[in-house]
Every structure is written in structure tokens, then in C-alpha cells.
mmCIF file of C-alpha atoms in Angstrom:
data_model
loop_
_atom_site.group_PDB
_atom_site.id
_atom_site.type_symbol
_atom_site.label_atom_id
_atom_site.label_comp_id
_atom_site.label_asym_id
_atom_site.label_seq_id
_atom_site.Cartn_x
_atom_site.Cartn_y
_atom_site.Cartn_z
ATOM 1 C CA MET A 290 -46.140 42.629 47.166
ATOM 2 C CA SER A 291 -43.217 41.096 45.302
ATOM 3 C CA ASP A 292 -42.442 37.518 45.028
ATOM 4 C CA PHE A 293 -38.542 37.950 45.987
ATOM 5 C CA ASP A 294 -37.620 35.964 48.986
ATOM 6 C CA PRO A 295 -34.865 37.774 50.894
ATOM 7 C CA THR A 296 -33.934 34.763 52.899
ATOM 8 C CA LEU A 297 -32.023 32.893 50.175
ATOM 9 C CA ASP A 298 -33.408 29.573 51.200
ATOM 10 C CA PRO A 299 -33.837 27.224 48.175
ATOM 11 C CA LYS A 300 -37.036 25.480 47.749
ATOM 12 C CA PRO A 301 -36.854 21.826 48.738
ATOM 13 C CA VAL A 302 -35.954 19.615 45.742
ATOM 14 C CA VAL A 303 -36.804 15.974 45.386
ATOM 15 C CA VAL A 304 -33.537 14.000 44.427
ATOM 16 C CA ARG A 305 -34.717 10.979 42.350
ATOM 17 C CA ARG A 306 -31.181 9.601 41.483
ATOM 18 C CA LEU A 307 -27.768 9.879 43.427
ATOM 19 C CA GLU A 308 -24.699 8.507 41.979
ATOM 20 C CA VAL A 309 -21.790 8.174 44.181
ATOM 21 C CA LEU A 310 -18.276 7.879 42.780
ATOM 22 C CA THR A 311 -15.662 5.769 44.856
ATOM 23 C CA GLY A 312 -12.056 5.135 44.102
ATOM 24 C CA VAL A 313 -9.382 7.504 42.526
ATOM 25 C CA GLY A 314 -10.857 9.469 39.727
ATOM 26 C CA GLY A 315 -9.012 10.709 36.576
ATOM 27 C CA ARG A 316 -6.976 8.908 33.962
ATOM 28 C CA ARG A 317 -7.056 5.087 33.912
ATOM 29 C CA ARG A 318 -3.647 3.487 33.334
ATOM 30 C CA TRP A 319 -3.477 0.581 30.736
ATOM 31 C CA SER A 320 -0.686 -1.876 30.550
ATOM 32 C CA ALA A 321 1.193 -2.520 27.500
ATOM 33 C CA ASP A 322 -0.263 -5.912 27.553
ATOM 34 C CA ASP A 323 -3.767 -4.740 27.925
ATOM 35 C CA LYS A 324 -3.199 -2.353 25.214
ATOM 36 C CA ALA A 325 -1.987 -5.156 22.816
ATOM 37 C CA ARG A 326 -4.626 -7.521 23.762
ATOM 38 C CA ILE A 327 -7.584 -4.944 23.002
ATOM 39 C CA VAL A 328 -5.703 -3.527 19.756
ATOM 40 C CA GLU A 329 -5.411 -7.422 18.701
ATOM 41 C CA GLU A 330 -9.376 -7.727 19.094
ATOM 42 C CA THR A 331 -9.640 -5.056 16.530
ATOM 43 C CA LEU A 332 -7.950 -7.090 14.139
ATOM 44 C CA ALA A 333 -10.156 -10.282 14.187
ATOM 45 C CA PRO A 334 -12.278 -10.500 10.943
ATOM 46 C CA GLY A 335 -15.601 -8.558 11.210
ATOM 47 C CA ALA A 336 -14.397 -6.795 14.144
ATOM 48 C CA THR A 337 -14.831 -2.711 14.354
ATOM 49 C CA VAL A 338 -12.875 -0.493 16.310
ATOM 50 C CA SER A 339 -16.153 1.145 17.912
ATOM 51 C CA GLU A 340 -17.353 -2.098 19.011
ATOM 52 C CA VAL A 341 -14.116 -3.026 20.857
ATOM 53 C CA ALA A 342 -13.909 0.417 22.367
ATOM 54 C CA ARG A 343 -17.464 0.239 23.595
ATOM 55 C CA ARG A 344 -16.931 -3.048 25.078
ATOM 56 C CA HIS A 345 -13.665 -1.834 27.005
ATOM 57 C CA ASP A 346 -15.255 1.349 27.833
ATOM 58 C CA ILE A 347 -12.762 3.602 26.146
ATOM 59 C CA ARG A 348 -13.155 6.048 23.202
ATOM 60 C CA PRO A 349 -12.521 4.862 19.728
ATOM 61 C CA GLN A 350 -9.828 7.708 19.223
ATOM 62 C CA GLN A 351 -7.909 6.200 21.980
ATOM 63 C CA LEU A 352 -7.904 2.765 20.481
ATOM 64 C CA PHE A 353 -6.783 4.251 17.151
ATOM 65 C CA GLY A 354 -4.111 6.059 18.976
ATOM 66 C CA TRP A 355 -2.937 2.562 20.344
ATOM 67 C CA ARG A 356 -3.033 1.157 16.886
ATOM 68 C CA ARG A 357 -1.159 4.196 15.603
ATOM 69 C CA GLU A 358 1.676 3.877 18.340
ATOM 70 C CA MET A 359 1.811 -0.027 17.463
ATOM 71 C CA ARG A 360 2.095 0.820 13.902
ATOM 72 C CA ILE A 361 -0.874 -1.256 12.918
ATOM 73 C CA ALA A 362 -2.632 0.107 9.921
ATOM 74 C CA GLU A 363 -5.584 -1.520 7.837
ATOM 75 C CA PRO A 364 -3.978 -4.934 6.518
ATOM 76 C CA GLU A 365 -2.880 -4.475 2.993
ATOM 77 C CA PRO A 366 -3.715 -7.286 0.334
ATOM 78 C CA ALA A 367 -1.020 -9.874 -0.200
ATOM 79 C CA VAL A 368 1.405 -9.205 -2.724
ATOM 80 C CA SER A 369 1.577 -12.088 -5.478
ATOM 81 C CA PHE A 370 4.073 -12.550 -8.067
ATOM 82 C CA VAL A 371 3.312 -14.014 -11.688
ATOM 83 C CA PRO A 372 5.932 -16.721 -12.679
ATOM 84 C CA ALA A 373 7.920 -15.550 -15.608
ATOM 85 C CA VAL A 374 9.809 -17.954 -17.863
ATOM 86 C CA VAL A 375 12.241 -16.506 -20.226
ATOM 87 C CA GLU A 376 13.391 -18.335 -23.179
ATOM 88 C CA ALA A 377 16.494 -17.493 -25.202
ATOM 89 C CA ALA A 378 15.671 -16.933 -28.795
ATOM 90 C CA ASP A 379 17.708 -18.623 -31.390
ATOM 91 C CA PRO A 380 18.950 -15.977 -33.944
ATOM 92 C CA GLU A 381 19.127 -18.463 -36.775
ATOM 93 C CA LYS A 382 15.554 -19.532 -36.318
ATOM 94 C CA VAL A 383 14.086 -16.074 -36.002
ATOM 95 C CA ASP A 384 12.682 -14.511 -39.322
ATOM 96 C CA ARG A 385 11.725 -11.074 -38.685
ATOM 97 C CA ALA A 386 10.326 -10.605 -42.233
ATOM 98 C CA ARG A 387 7.559 -13.399 -41.505
ATOM 99 C CA PRO A 388 5.108 -12.748 -38.506
ATOM 100 C CA ARG A 389 4.739 -16.065 -36.212
ATOM 101 C CA PRO A 390 1.211 -17.416 -35.862
ATOM 102 C CA ALA A 391 -0.088 -16.721 -32.439
ATOM 103 C CA ARG A 392 -0.177 -20.130 -30.228
ATOM 104 C CA THR A 393 -2.234 -18.441 -27.425
ATOM 105 C CA GLY A 394 -5.502 -19.439 -26.030
ATOM 106 C CA ARG A 395 -8.823 -17.671 -26.363
ATOM 107 C CA GLY A 396 -7.969 -14.382 -24.229
ATOM 108 C CA ASP A 397 -4.519 -14.848 -24.058
ATOM 109 C CA ILE A 398 -1.986 -12.177 -25.364
ATOM 110 C CA GLU A 399 1.688 -12.684 -26.765
ATOM 111 C CA LEU A 400 3.760 -9.595 -27.055
ATOM 112 C CA GLU A 401 7.206 -9.848 -28.927
ATOM 113 C CA PHE A 402 9.702 -7.064 -28.191
ATOM 114 C CA GLU A 403 13.247 -6.878 -29.526
ATOM 115 C CA GLY A 404 13.518 -10.939 -29.651
ATOM 116 C CA VAL A 405 11.855 -11.463 -26.364
ATOM 117 C CA VAL A 406 8.572 -13.059 -26.170
ATOM 118 C CA VAL A 407 5.973 -12.435 -23.330
ATOM 119 C CA ARG A 408 2.895 -14.314 -23.144
ATOM 120 C CA VAL A 409 -0.047 -13.219 -20.909
ATOM 121 C CA ARG A 410 -2.583 -15.575 -19.603
ATOM 122 C CA ARG A 411 -6.284 -14.616 -19.414
ATOM 123 C CA GLY A 412 -6.973 -13.528 -15.798
ATOM 124 C CA ALA A 413 -3.538 -11.858 -15.301
ATOM 125 C CA GLU A 414 -3.686 -8.301 -13.559
ATOM 126 C CA ALA A 415 -3.433 -5.227 -15.667
ATOM 127 C CA LYS A 416 -0.951 -3.748 -13.174
ATOM 128 C CA THR A 417 1.126 -6.678 -13.419
ATOM 129 C CA VAL A 418 0.939 -6.912 -17.357
ATOM 130 C CA ALA A 419 1.873 -3.152 -17.243
ATOM 131 C CA ALA A 420 4.798 -3.449 -14.912
ATOM 132 C CA VAL A 421 6.101 -6.163 -17.069
ATOM 133 C CA ILE A 422 6.185 -4.056 -20.302
ATOM 134 C CA LYS A 423 7.454 -1.015 -18.442
ATOM 135 C CA ALA A 424 10.342 -3.415 -17.175
ATOM 136 C CA LEU A 425 10.927 -4.569 -21.081
ATOM 137 C CA LYS A 426 10.889 -0.984 -22.166
ATOM 138 C CA ALA A 427 13.514 0.067 -19.617
ATOM 139 C CA THR A 428 15.835 -2.570 -20.933
ATOM 140 C CA ARG A 429 16.260 -0.834 -24.279
#
């Protein structure tokens, strides 16, 4: 005989775990204040978006979306400026035939460009020096 059971009665199954969901299912609604508070947590030093998302039971993609909505990207480094002192050269004292001895310290650079002297101290960023030189060339 065949093992086919025509009664369609399922065999009893032992249920080991049963989860009952209560309340309204579907999407959660987050207030603007809650979103701002959660996004602010991601900006703390050492915080990661994934950890904050896990803590609030949301997906990291959702949190990145909130950051994008609030126009928050990774913090950019602070912009700093180098003080510049411009000294007018006395045309009578400038002797173009005789080069002046450099009065710079070790590792410093002194540039003379059409009567303008630029002294670059050791430790200046290359981008800053390049920008100054480009600005000088543009004034030609």
C-alpha cells in the first residue's frame, strides 16, 4: 500500500515558541524632535551610525536618510588662514642687479616676485603656499 493519506489531516506539531504581536503594526512615526535627537547622537565623538541605529531599533540607512534631510554630512576640517604682512618696497632701495641675502631661518622660504617678498615659515601647508603663489601670478 501507499503512504498517501487522503484525509489531509496534518500531523501534530509541537510549538516551542509563540510570539504574539500586539498594537498597530506597520511604520513607526518619528517626530522631528526625536529624529533630531537621534541624529545628534551620531555626531558625538566616537559614535557610529550603526551603533546609534541599533540602539534605537532602526536601520542605518534610515538614519543616513535623516542626516541627509537635515543636510548633515561628515564634519569638514576647520579652515584656517595664515596671516600675511605686505610691506611696500622702497623703489630707491631695491637693487635688482644685486641679490639680497636670505634672512630666513632653517627650513623657511623667501620668494621675491616683481617687488613683492613672501616669506614662508617652516610648517606652512603646501596648499596655502600654492594658493599664495597662484594669487601673486594672477596679479601680473
